[in-house]
C-alpha cells in the first residue's frame, strides 16, 4: 500500500473539497414558482438558465432516481447539427455553439472533444440526400461537406471501403461533430443551478399532477405534495406516462435503444463514423474504448435490458466496417428508452394544461440538444408562456395541423 494513502487513511486531516458540488438535500417546501419533473440533463439545464439568466430561483427539480441517471447516463454522448430540415439545423446549431463554451460557463470540465462526424453513403439516393443536407447546413452556418472515397480513406485509413458488399460512394463530413462527458454536463448544470438557490430533490418520484380549471396547481410525490406556479416536464423515456398524470395524451411511442462498448485499445479512430445502411455507428472514446450502436429496437417497450439479437447484429455491422475489431473484447452493453414522434423531431413548448410546459419526444437525439433545450425552456417559462421562435416548429399541435418537421432521414444510425 502506498505510504501516502496509508497516511491519509489514518489521519483526520486529509484533502477534501470544502465546497460540495451539490448541497445536502432538504425537505420539500410547500410551494415553488417552478417545478421541473426530471433530473436529467434537460431538467437541470432548464433550472440553471432560469436561475442564472432570469433570476428565478424558487425552483425544485424532482428526480425519481439520481441526478442524470436516466437517459442522460444511457446515451453515447454525440453532439452534431447536420440535420435535414432548416428547423432542425438552426436548433441543433445553436446547441453546438453552447456546448463549445460550457466548460468555461461552468468552470467545470465537461470533456468536450471536437472530433467531426462522418456518415457513409452507399447508394446514389443517399448521395443526393447528403448533398441536400450539406447545402442546408452551409446555409445556416454549419461546417459540413460532401467528400469522395479518396478523402474518406485519408480521413479514416482503417475503414473497410466495401462493408457487406456495399461500396462507399461518398461521405457526409460534419466538422462540428463532437462528444462530451454526459454526466459531467449534468453535474455542471446541476452545480450551477443549486449554487444559485435551486433545489435538487433526488429519490423523489412524482405520483400525480393536480389541475384546477385547466391549470396545473400542485404535484404529488412520494415525499408529499407541493404547490407550483408552473411545471416543466422533462422525463425522456416516460413522457407519455407523466403526461397522463396531467390529463392529456402525447403522440409518442417508446422504444428501447441499445449501445455497447469494448475494452480499451490504442487510438486508431478520431472521427465518429456511421452508416445508415448498416444501421451502425462507431466511435472511440478518449480512454480508448470503442462505442457502437444503431437504431432503436423494432418494437415498443418500456425496458432497459440489453438483448442478444441486437448485440449480434451490431457487432456484425461494426466488424464489416472495421474487420480487425473482431479481435476486440466487449466490455458492457446497455439500453435506454426513447420517446419517438412520427416525424423524428421533439415536442417542445405548450401543453393542453396552462403553465405546464413540455420537453419530450427526444428519441435518439436528446443529449445533443441539452444546452439549447434548457435555454429555450427557461425563456418560455420566464416569459409566462411566450414560445421562442427557435422551438415554435416543435409544438405538439403540429400533428393536428399537419406541420410535421420530418427529420427521419437525418436520424436512425446517425445519432
Coordinates of N, CA and C in Angstrom, one line a residue, residues 2-218:
X2 N 0.6 2.2 -0.9 CA 1.4 3.5 -0.9 C 1.3 4.2 0.5
X3 N 2.5 4.7 0.9 CA 2.6 5.3 2.2 C 1.6 6.5 2.3
X4 N 1.5 7.3 1.2 CA 0.6 8.5 1.2 C -0.8 8.1 1.5
X5 N -1.3 7.0 0.9 CA -2.6 6.5 1.1 C -2.8 6.1 2.5
X6 N -1.9 5.4 3.1 CA -2.0 4.9 4.5 C -2.0 6.1 5.4
X7 N -1.2 7.1 5.1 CA -1.1 8.3 5.9 C -2.4 9.0 6.0
X8 N -3.1 9.2 4.9 CA -4.4 9.9 4.9 C -5.5 9.1 5.4
X9 N -5.3 7.7 5.3 CA -6.4 6.8 5.8 C -6.4 6.8 7.3
X10 N -5.2 7.1 8.0 CA -5.2 7.1 9.4 C -5.2 8.4 10.1
X11 N -5.4 9.5 9.2 CA -5.4 10.8 9.7 C -6.8 11.5 9.5
X12 N -7.1 12.4 10.4 CA -8.4 13.2 10.3 C -8.1 14.4 9.4
X13 N -6.9 14.7 9.1 CA -6.5 15.8 8.2 C -6.2 15.3 6.8
X14 N -7.2 15.4 5.9 CA -6.9 14.9 4.6 C -7.6 15.8 3.6
X15 N -7.1 15.8 2.3 CA -7.6 16.8 1.3 C -9.0 16.5 1.0
X16 N -9.8 17.5 0.9 CA -11.2 17.4 0.5 C -11.7 18.7 -0.1
X17 N -12.8 18.6 -0.8 CA -13.4 19.8 -1.4 C -14.2 20.5 -0.3
X18 N -13.8 21.7 0.1 CA -14.5 22.4 1.1 C -15.9 22.8 0.7
X19 N -16.1 23.2 -0.5 CA -17.5 23.5 -1.0 C -18.0 22.3 -1.9
X20 N -19.0 21.6 -1.4 CA -19.5 20.5 -2.1 C -20.1 20.9 -3.5
X21 N -20.0 20.1 -4.5 CA -20.6 20.4 -5.7 C -22.1 20.6 -5.6
X22 N -22.8 19.7 -4.8 CA -24.2 19.8 -4.6 C -24.5 19.9 -3.2
X23 N -25.5 20.8 -2.8 CA -25.8 20.9 -1.3 C -26.6 19.7 -0.8
X24 N -26.6 19.5 0.5 CA -27.3 18.4 1.1 C -28.8 18.6 0.9
X25 N -29.5 17.6 0.5 CA -30.9 17.6 0.2 C -31.7 18.0 1.4
X26 N -32.7 18.9 1.2 CA -33.6 19.4 2.3 C -35.0 18.9 2.1
X27 N -35.9 19.2 3.1 CA -37.3 18.9 2.9 C -37.9 19.7 1.8
X28 N -38.9 19.1 1.2 CA -39.7 19.9 0.2 C -40.4 21.1 0.8
X29 N -40.4 22.2 0.1 CA -41.2 23.3 0.6 C -42.7 23.1 0.1
X30 N -43.5 24.0 0.7 CA -45.0 23.8 0.3 C -45.3 24.3 -1.1
X31 N -44.4 25.3 -1.6 CA -44.8 25.9 -2.9 C -43.5 26.3 -3.6
X32 N -43.5 26.1 -4.9 CA -42.3 26.6 -5.7 C -42.9 27.4 -6.9
X33 N -42.1 28.3 -7.3 CA -42.6 29.0 -8.5 C -42.5 28.1 -9.8
X34 N -41.5 27.2 -9.8 CA -41.4 26.3 -10.9 C -41.0 24.9 -10.4
X35 N -41.7 23.9 -10.8 CA -41.3 22.5 -10.5 C -40.9 21.9 -11.8
X36 N -39.7 21.3 -11.8 CA -39.2 20.6 -13.0 C -39.2 19.1 -12.7
X37 N -40.0 18.4 -13.5 CA -40.1 16.9 -13.3 C -39.0 16.3 -14.2
X38 N -38.0 15.7 -13.6 CA -36.9 15.1 -14.3 C -35.6 15.7 -14.0
X39 N -34.7 15.0 -13.4 CA -33.4 15.5 -13.0 C -32.3 15.0 -14.0
X40 N -32.6 14.9 -15.3 CA -31.6 14.6 -16.3 C -31.0 15.9 -16.8
X41 N -30.3 15.8 -17.9 CA -29.6 16.9 -18.5 C -30.5 18.1 -18.8
X42 N -31.7 17.8 -19.4 CA -32.6 18.8 -19.8 C -33.2 19.5 -18.6
X43 N -33.6 18.7 -17.6 CA -34.2 19.3 -16.4 C -33.3 20.3 -15.7
X44 N -32.0 19.8 -15.4 CA -31.1 20.7 -14.7 C -30.6 21.9 -15.6
X45 N -30.5 21.7 -16.9 CA -30.2 22.8 -17.7 C -31.2 23.9 -17.7
X46 N -32.5 23.5 -17.7 CA -33.6 24.5 -17.6 C -33.5 25.2 -16.3
X47 N -33.3 24.5 -15.2 CA -33.2 25.2 -13.9 C -32.0 26.1 -13.9
X48 N -30.9 25.7 -14.5 CA -29.7 26.6 -14.5 C -29.9 27.9 -15.2
X49 N -30.5 27.8 -16.4 CA -30.8 29.0 -17.2 C -31.9 29.9 -16.5
X50 N -32.9 29.3 -15.9 CA -33.8 30.0 -15.1 C -33.2 30.9 -14.0
X51 N -32.3 30.2 -13.3 CA -31.6 30.9 -12.2 C -30.6 31.9 -12.6
X52 N -29.8 31.6 -13.5 CA -28.7 32.5 -13.9 C -29.1 33.6 -14.8
X53 N -30.0 33.4 -15.7 CA -30.3 34.4 -16.7 C -31.7 35.1 -16.5
X54 N -32.5 34.5 -15.7 CA -33.8 35.0 -15.5 C -34.1 35.3 -14.0
X55 N -33.2 35.0 -13.1 CA -33.4 35.3 -11.7 C -34.5 34.5 -11.0
X56 N -34.9 33.4 -11.6 CA -36.0 32.6 -11.0 C -35.3 31.4 -10.3
X57 N -35.3 31.5 -8.9 CA -34.5 30.5 -8.1 C -35.4 29.7 -7.2
X58 N -36.7 30.1 -7.1 CA -37.6 29.2 -6.2 C -38.1 28.1 -7.1
X59 N -37.1 27.2 -7.4 CA -37.3 26.1 -8.4 C -37.0 24.8 -7.7
X60 N -37.8 23.8 -7.9 CA -37.5 22.4 -7.4 C -37.4 21.5 -8.6
X61 N -36.3 20.7 -8.6 CA -36.1 19.6 -9.6 C -36.4 18.3 -8.9
X62 N -37.4 17.6 -9.4 CA -37.8 16.4 -8.8 C -37.4 15.2 -9.7
X63 N -36.5 14.4 -9.1 CA -35.9 13.2 -9.8 C -36.2 11.9 -9.1
X64 N -36.9 11.0 -9.7 CA -37.2 9.7 -9.0 C -36.0 8.9 -8.7
X65 N -34.9 9.0 -9.5 CA -33.7 8.3 -9.2 C -32.6 9.2 -8.7
X66 N -31.6 9.3 -9.5 CA -30.5 10.1 -9.1 C -30.1 11.0 -10.3
X67 N -29.4 12.1 -10.0 CA -29.0 13.1 -11.0 C -28.4 12.5 -12.2
X68 N -29.0 12.7 -13.4 CA -28.5 12.2 -14.6 C -28.5 10.7 -14.8
X69 N -29.4 10.0 -14.0 CA -29.3 8.6 -14.0 C -30.2 7.9 -15.0
X70 N -31.0 8.7 -15.8 CA -31.9 8.1 -16.8 C -31.2 8.0 -18.1
X71 N -31.9 8.6 -19.1 CA -31.3 8.5 -20.5 C -30.1 9.3 -20.6
X72 N -29.9 10.3 -19.7 CA -28.6 11.1 -19.8 C -27.4 10.1 -19.5
X73 N -27.6 9.1 -18.7 CA -26.5 8.2 -18.4 C -26.5 7.0 -19.4
X74 N -27.4 7.0 -20.4 CA -27.6 5.8 -21.2 C -27.4 6.2 -22.7
X75 N -26.7 7.3 -23.0 CA -26.5 7.7 -24.4 C -25.1 7.6 -24.7
X76 N -24.7 7.9 -26.0 CA -23.3 7.7 -26.4 C -22.7 9.1 -26.7
X77 N -23.3 10.2 -26.1 CA -22.7 11.5 -26.0 C -22.3 12.2 -27.3
X78 N -23.0 11.9 -28.4 CA -22.6 12.5 -29.6 C -23.3 13.9 -29.7
X79 N -22.5 14.9 -30.3 CA -23.0 16.2 -30.5 C -22.9 16.5 -32.0
X80 N -23.9 17.0 -32.6 CA -23.9 17.3 -34.0 C -25.1 18.2 -34.4
X81 N -25.0 18.8 -35.6 CA -26.1 19.6 -36.1 C -26.4 19.4 -37.6
X82 N -25.9 18.3 -38.1 CA -26.0 18.0 -39.6 C -27.4 17.4 -39.9
X83 N -28.4 18.2 -39.6 CA -29.8 17.6 -39.8 C -30.3 18.0 -41.2
X84 N -31.5 17.6 -41.5 CA -32.1 17.7 -42.8 C -32.9 18.9 -43.0
X85 N -33.7 19.3 -42.0 CA -34.6 20.4 -42.2 C -34.0 21.7 -41.7
X86 N -34.5 22.8 -42.2 CA -34.0 24.1 -41.7 C -34.3 24.3 -40.2
X87 N -35.5 23.8 -39.8 CA -35.8 24.0 -38.3 C -34.8 23.2 -37.5
X88 N -34.5 22.0 -37.9 CA -33.6 21.1 -37.1 C -32.2 21.7 -37.1
X89 N -31.7 22.1 -38.3 CA -30.3 22.6 -38.4 C -30.2 23.8 -37.5
X90 N -31.1 24.8 -37.6 CA -31.0 26.0 -36.8 C -31.0 25.7 -35.3
X91 N -31.9 24.8 -34.9 CA -32.0 24.4 -33.4 C -30.7 23.8 -32.9
X92 N -30.2 22.7 -33.6 CA -29.1 22.0 -33.1 C -27.8 22.8 -33.3
X93 N -27.7 23.7 -34.3 CA -26.5 24.5 -34.5 C -26.3 25.4 -33.2
X94 N -27.4 25.9 -32.7 CA -27.3 26.8 -31.5 C -26.8 25.9 -30.3
X95 N -27.3 24.7 -30.3 CA -26.8 23.8 -29.2 C -25.3 23.5 -29.3
X96 N -24.8 23.3 -30.5 CA -23.4 23.0 -30.7 C -22.6 24.2 -30.2
X97 N -23.0 25.4 -30.5 CA -22.4 26.7 -30.1 C -22.3 26.7 -28.6
X98 N -23.4 26.4 -27.9 CA -23.4 26.4 -26.4 C -22.5 25.4 -25.8
X99 N -22.5 24.2 -26.4 CA -21.7 23.1 -25.9 C -20.2 23.5 -25.9
X100 N -19.8 24.2 -27.0 CA -18.4 24.6 -27.1 C -17.9 25.5 -26.0
X101 N -18.7 26.2 -25.3 CA -18.3 27.1 -24.3 C -18.8 26.6 -22.9
X102 N -19.3 25.4 -22.8 CA -19.9 25.0 -21.5 C -18.9 24.9 -20.4
X103 N -17.7 24.4 -20.7 CA -16.7 24.2 -19.6 C -16.3 25.6 -19.0
X104 N -16.2 26.6 -19.9 CA -16.0 27.9 -19.3 C -17.2 28.5 -18.6
X105 N -18.3 28.2 -19.1 CA -19.6 28.7 -18.5 C -19.7 28.1 -17.1
X106 N -19.4 26.8 -16.9 CA -19.5 26.2 -15.6 C -18.3 26.4 -14.7
X107 N -17.1 26.7 -15.3 CA -15.8 26.5 -14.6 C -15.7 25.0 -14.1
X108 N -16.1 24.1 -15.1 CA -16.2 22.7 -14.8 C -16.0 22.0 -16.1
X109 N -15.0 21.1 -16.1 CA -14.6 20.4 -17.4 C -15.7 19.4 -17.8
X110 N -16.3 19.6 -19.0 CA -17.3 18.6 -19.5 C -16.6 17.7 -20.5
X111 N -15.3 17.8 -20.7 CA -14.5 16.9 -21.6 C -15.0 17.0 -23.0
X112 N -15.3 18.2 -23.5 CA -15.7 18.4 -24.8 C -14.6 18.1 -25.8
X113 N -14.9 17.3 -26.8 CA -13.9 16.9 -27.8 C -14.4 17.0 -29.2
X114 N -13.8 17.9 -29.9 CA -14.3 18.2 -31.3 C -13.6 17.1 -32.2
X115 N -14.5 16.3 -32.8 CA -14.0 15.1 -33.5 C -14.4 15.1 -35.0
X116 N -15.5 15.6 -35.3 CA -16.0 15.5 -36.6 C -16.8 14.2 -36.8
X117 N -17.9 14.3 -37.6 CA -18.7 13.1 -37.8 C -18.7 12.8 -39.3
X118 N -18.5 11.5 -39.6 CA -18.5 11.0 -41.0 C -19.7 10.0 -41.2
X119 N -20.6 10.4 -42.0 CA -21.7 9.5 -42.3 C -21.6 8.9 -43.7
X120 N -21.6 7.6 -43.9 CA -21.3 7.0 -45.1 C -22.5 6.8 -46.1
X121 N -22.3 7.1 -47.4 CA -23.3 6.9 -48.4 C -23.0 5.7 -49.2
X122 N -23.9 4.7 -49.3 CA -23.7 3.5 -50.1 C -24.5 3.5 -51.4
X123 N -25.4 4.4 -51.6 CA -26.3 4.4 -52.8 C -26.3 5.8 -53.4
X124 N -26.7 5.9 -54.7 CA -26.9 7.2 -55.3 C -27.9 8.0 -54.6
X125 N -29.0 7.4 -54.2 CA -30.1 8.1 -53.5 C -29.5 8.8 -52.2
X126 N -28.7 8.1 -51.5 CA -28.1 8.6 -50.2 C -27.2 9.8 -50.6
X127 N -26.4 9.6 -51.6 CA -25.5 10.7 -52.0 C -26.3 12.0 -52.3
X128 N -27.5 11.8 -53.0 CA -28.3 13.0 -53.3 C -28.8 13.6 -52.1
X129 N -29.3 12.8 -51.1 CA -29.8 13.4 -49.9 C -28.7 14.1 -49.1
X130 N -27.5 13.5 -49.1 CA -26.4 14.1 -48.4 C -26.0 15.5 -49.0
X131 N -26.1 15.6 -50.3 CA -25.9 16.8 -51.0 C -26.9 17.9 -50.5
X132 N -28.1 17.5 -50.4 CA -29.1 18.4 -49.9 C -28.8 18.8 -48.4
X133 N -28.5 17.9 -47.6 CA -28.1 18.2 -46.2 C -26.9 19.1 -46.1
X134 N -26.0 18.9 -47.0 CA -24.8 19.7 -47.0 C -25.1 21.2 -47.2
X135 N -26.0 21.4 -48.2 CA -26.3 22.8 -48.6 C -27.2 23.4 -47.5
X136 N -28.1 22.7 -46.9 CA -28.9 23.2 -45.8 C -28.0 23.6 -44.6
X137 N -27.1 22.7 -44.3 CA -26.2 23.0 -43.2 C -25.3 24.3 -43.5
X138 N -24.8 24.4 -44.6 CA -23.9 25.5 -45.0 C -24.8 26.8 -44.9
X139 N -26.0 26.7 -45.4 CA -26.8 27.9 -45.4 C -27.0 28.5 -44.0
X140 N -27.1 27.6 -43.0 CA -27.3 28.1 -41.6 C -26.0 28.1 -40.8
X141 N -24.9 28.1 -41.5 CA -23.6 28.3 -40.8 C -22.9 27.1 -40.3
X142 N -23.4 25.9 -40.6 CA -22.7 24.7 -40.2 C -21.6 24.3 -41.1
X143 N -20.6 23.6 -40.5 CA -19.4 23.2 -41.3 C -19.6 21.7 -41.7
X144 N -20.2 21.6 -42.9 CA -20.5 20.2 -43.5 C -20.1 20.2 -44.9
X145 N -19.5 19.1 -45.3 CA -19.0 18.9 -46.7 C -19.4 17.5 -47.2
X146 N -19.6 17.4 -48.5 CA -19.7 16.1 -49.1 C -18.4 15.7 -49.7
X147 N -17.8 14.6 -49.2 CA -16.5 14.2 -49.6 C -16.5 12.9 -50.3
X148 N -15.4 12.6 -51.1 CA -15.4 11.5 -52.0 C -14.6 10.3 -51.3
X149 N -14.6 9.1 -51.9 CA -14.0 7.9 -51.3 C -12.5 8.2 -51.0
X150 N -11.7 8.9 -51.8 CA -10.3 9.1 -51.5 C -10.2 9.9 -50.3
X151 N -11.0 11.0 -50.1 CA -10.9 11.8 -48.9 C -11.3 11.0 -47.7
X152 N -12.2 10.0 -47.8 CA -12.7 9.2 -46.7 C -11.5 8.3 -46.3
X153 N -10.8 7.7 -47.3 CA -9.6 6.9 -47.0 C -8.6 7.6 -46.2
X154 N -8.3 8.9 -46.6 CA -7.4 9.7 -45.9 C -7.8 10.0 -44.5
X155 N -9.1 10.2 -44.3 CA -9.7 10.6 -43.0 C -9.7 9.4 -42.0
X156 N -10.1 8.2 -42.6 CA -10.2 7.0 -41.7 C -9.5 5.9 -42.5
X157 N -8.2 5.8 -42.4 CA -7.4 4.8 -43.1 C -7.8 3.3 -42.8
X158 N -8.3 3.1 -41.6 CA -8.6 1.7 -41.2 C -10.0 1.2 -41.6
X159 N -10.8 2.1 -42.3 CA -12.2 1.8 -42.6 C -12.2 0.9 -43.9
X160 N -13.0 -0.2 -43.8 CA -13.3 -1.0 -45.0 C -14.2 -0.3 -45.9
X161 N -13.7 0.0 -47.2 CA -14.4 0.8 -48.1 C -15.5 0.0 -48.9
X162 N -15.7 -1.3 -48.5 CA -16.7 -2.1 -49.2 C -17.4 -3.0 -48.1
X163 N -17.9 -2.4 -47.1 CA -18.5 -3.2 -46.0 C -19.8 -3.9 -46.5
X164 N -19.9 -5.2 -46.2 CA -21.1 -6.0 -46.5 C -21.4 -5.9 -48.0
X165 N -20.4 -5.8 -48.8 CA -20.6 -5.6 -50.3 C -21.4 -4.4 -50.6
X166 N -21.3 -3.3 -49.8 CA -21.9 -2.0 -50.1 C -20.9 -1.0 -50.2
X167 N -20.4 -0.8 -51.4 CA -19.3 0.2 -51.7 C -19.6 1.6 -51.2
X168 N -18.6 2.2 -50.5 CA -18.8 3.6 -50.0 C -18.6 4.5 -51.2
X169 N -19.7 5.3 -51.6 CA -19.7 6.2 -52.7 C -19.3 7.6 -52.3
X170 N -19.6 8.0 -51.1 CA -19.3 9.3 -50.6 C -19.5 9.4 -49.1
X171 N -19.3 10.5 -48.6 CA -19.5 10.7 -47.1 C -19.9 12.1 -46.8
X172 N -20.8 12.2 -45.8 CA -21.2 13.5 -45.2 C -20.2 13.8 -44.1
X173 N -19.3 14.7 -44.3 CA -18.3 15.1 -43.3 C -18.7 16.3 -42.6
X174 N -19.1 16.1 -41.3 CA -19.6 17.2 -40.4 C -18.5 17.6 -39.4
X175 N -17.8 18.7 -39.7 CA -16.7 19.1 -38.9 C -17.1 19.5 -37.5
X176 N -18.3 19.9 -37.3 CA -18.8 20.3 -36.0 C -19.1 19.1 -35.1
X177 N -19.1 17.9 -35.6 CA -19.4 16.8 -34.7 C -18.4 16.7 -33.6
X178 N -18.9 16.3 -32.4 CA -18.1 16.3 -31.2 C -18.7 15.3 -30.2
X179 N -18.0 15.1 -29.1 CA -18.5 14.4 -27.9 C -18.2 15.2 -26.7
X180 N -19.0 14.8 -25.6 CA -18.7 15.4 -24.3 C -19.1 14.4 -23.3
X181 N -18.6 14.5 -22.1 CA -18.9 13.6 -21.0 C -20.3 13.9 -20.5
X182 N -21.2 12.9 -20.7 CA -22.6 13.2 -20.4 C -22.9 13.5 -18.9
X183 N -22.3 12.7 -18.0 CA -22.5 13.0 -16.6 C -21.9 14.3 -16.2
X184 N -20.8 14.7 -16.8 CA -20.2 16.0 -16.5 C -21.1 17.2 -16.9
X185 N -21.8 17.0 -18.0 CA -22.7 18.0 -18.4 C -23.9 18.2 -17.4
X186 N -24.4 17.1 -17.0 CA -25.5 17.1 -16.0 C -25.0 17.7 -14.6
X187 N -23.8 17.3 -14.2 CA -23.3 17.8 -12.9 C -23.0 19.3 -13.0
X188 N -22.4 19.7 -14.2 CA -22.1 21.1 -14.4 C -23.4 22.0 -14.2
X189 N -24.4 21.6 -14.9 CA -25.7 22.3 -14.9 C -26.3 22.3 -13.4
X190 N -26.2 21.1 -12.8 CA -26.8 21.0 -11.5 C -26.1 21.8 -10.5
X191 N -24.7 21.8 -10.6 CA -23.9 22.6 -9.7 C -24.2 24.0 -9.8
X192 N -24.3 24.5 -11.0 CA -24.5 25.9 -11.3 C -25.9 26.4 -10.8
X193 N -26.9 25.5 -11.0 CA -28.3 25.8 -10.6 C -28.4 25.8 -9.0
X194 N -27.9 24.8 -8.4 CA -28.0 24.7 -6.9 C -27.2 25.8 -6.2
X195 N -26.1 26.2 -6.8 CA -25.4 27.3 -6.2 C -26.2 28.6 -6.2
X196 N -27.1 28.7 -7.1 CA -28.0 29.9 -7.2 C -29.3 29.8 -6.5
X197 N -29.5 28.7 -5.7 CA -30.7 28.5 -4.9 C -31.7 27.5 -5.4
X198 N -31.5 26.9 -6.5 CA -32.4 25.9 -7.0 C -32.3 24.6 -6.1
X199 N -33.3 23.9 -5.8 CA -33.3 22.7 -5.0 C -33.4 21.5 -5.9
X200 N -32.5 20.6 -5.7 CA -32.5 19.3 -6.4 C -32.9 18.2 -5.5
X201 N -34.0 17.5 -5.8 CA -34.5 16.5 -4.9 C -34.5 15.2 -5.6
X202 N -33.5 14.4 -5.2 CA -33.3 13.0 -5.8 C -34.2 12.0 -5.0
X203 N -34.4 10.9 -5.6 CA -35.3 9.8 -5.0 C -36.6 10.4 -4.6
X204 N -37.1 11.3 -5.5 CA -38.4 12.0 -5.3 C -39.3 11.7 -6.5
X205 N -40.2 10.8 -6.4 CA -40.9 10.3 -7.6 C -42.3 11.1 -7.6
X206 N -42.6 11.6 -8.8 CA -43.9 12.2 -9.0 C -45.0 11.1 -9.2
X207 N -46.0 11.2 -8.4 CA -47.1 10.2 -8.4 C -48.4 10.7 -9.0
X208 N -48.6 12.0 -9.0 CA -49.8 12.6 -9.6 C -49.6 14.1 -9.8
X209 N -50.3 14.6 -10.8 CA -50.3 16.1 -11.1 C -51.7 16.6 -11.0
X210 N -51.9 17.6 -10.2 CA -53.2 18.1 -9.9 C -53.5 19.4 -10.7
X211 N -54.7 19.5 -11.3 CA -55.0 20.7 -12.1 C -56.4 21.2 -11.6
X212 N -56.6 22.5 -11.8 CA -57.9 23.1 -11.5 C -58.2 24.1 -12.6
X213 N -59.4 24.0 -13.2 CA -59.8 24.8 -14.3 C -58.8 24.9 -15.4
X214 N -58.3 23.7 -15.7 CA -57.3 23.6 -16.8 C -55.9 24.2 -16.6
X215 N -55.6 24.4 -15.3 CA -54.3 24.9 -14.9 C -53.6 24.0 -13.9
X216 N -52.3 23.8 -14.0 CA -51.6 23.0 -13.0 C -51.5 23.8 -11.7
X217 N -51.7 23.1 -10.6 CA -51.7 23.8 -9.3 C -50.7 23.1 -8.3
X218 N -50.5 21.8 -8.4 CA -49.7 21.1 -7.5 C -49.2 19.8 -8.1

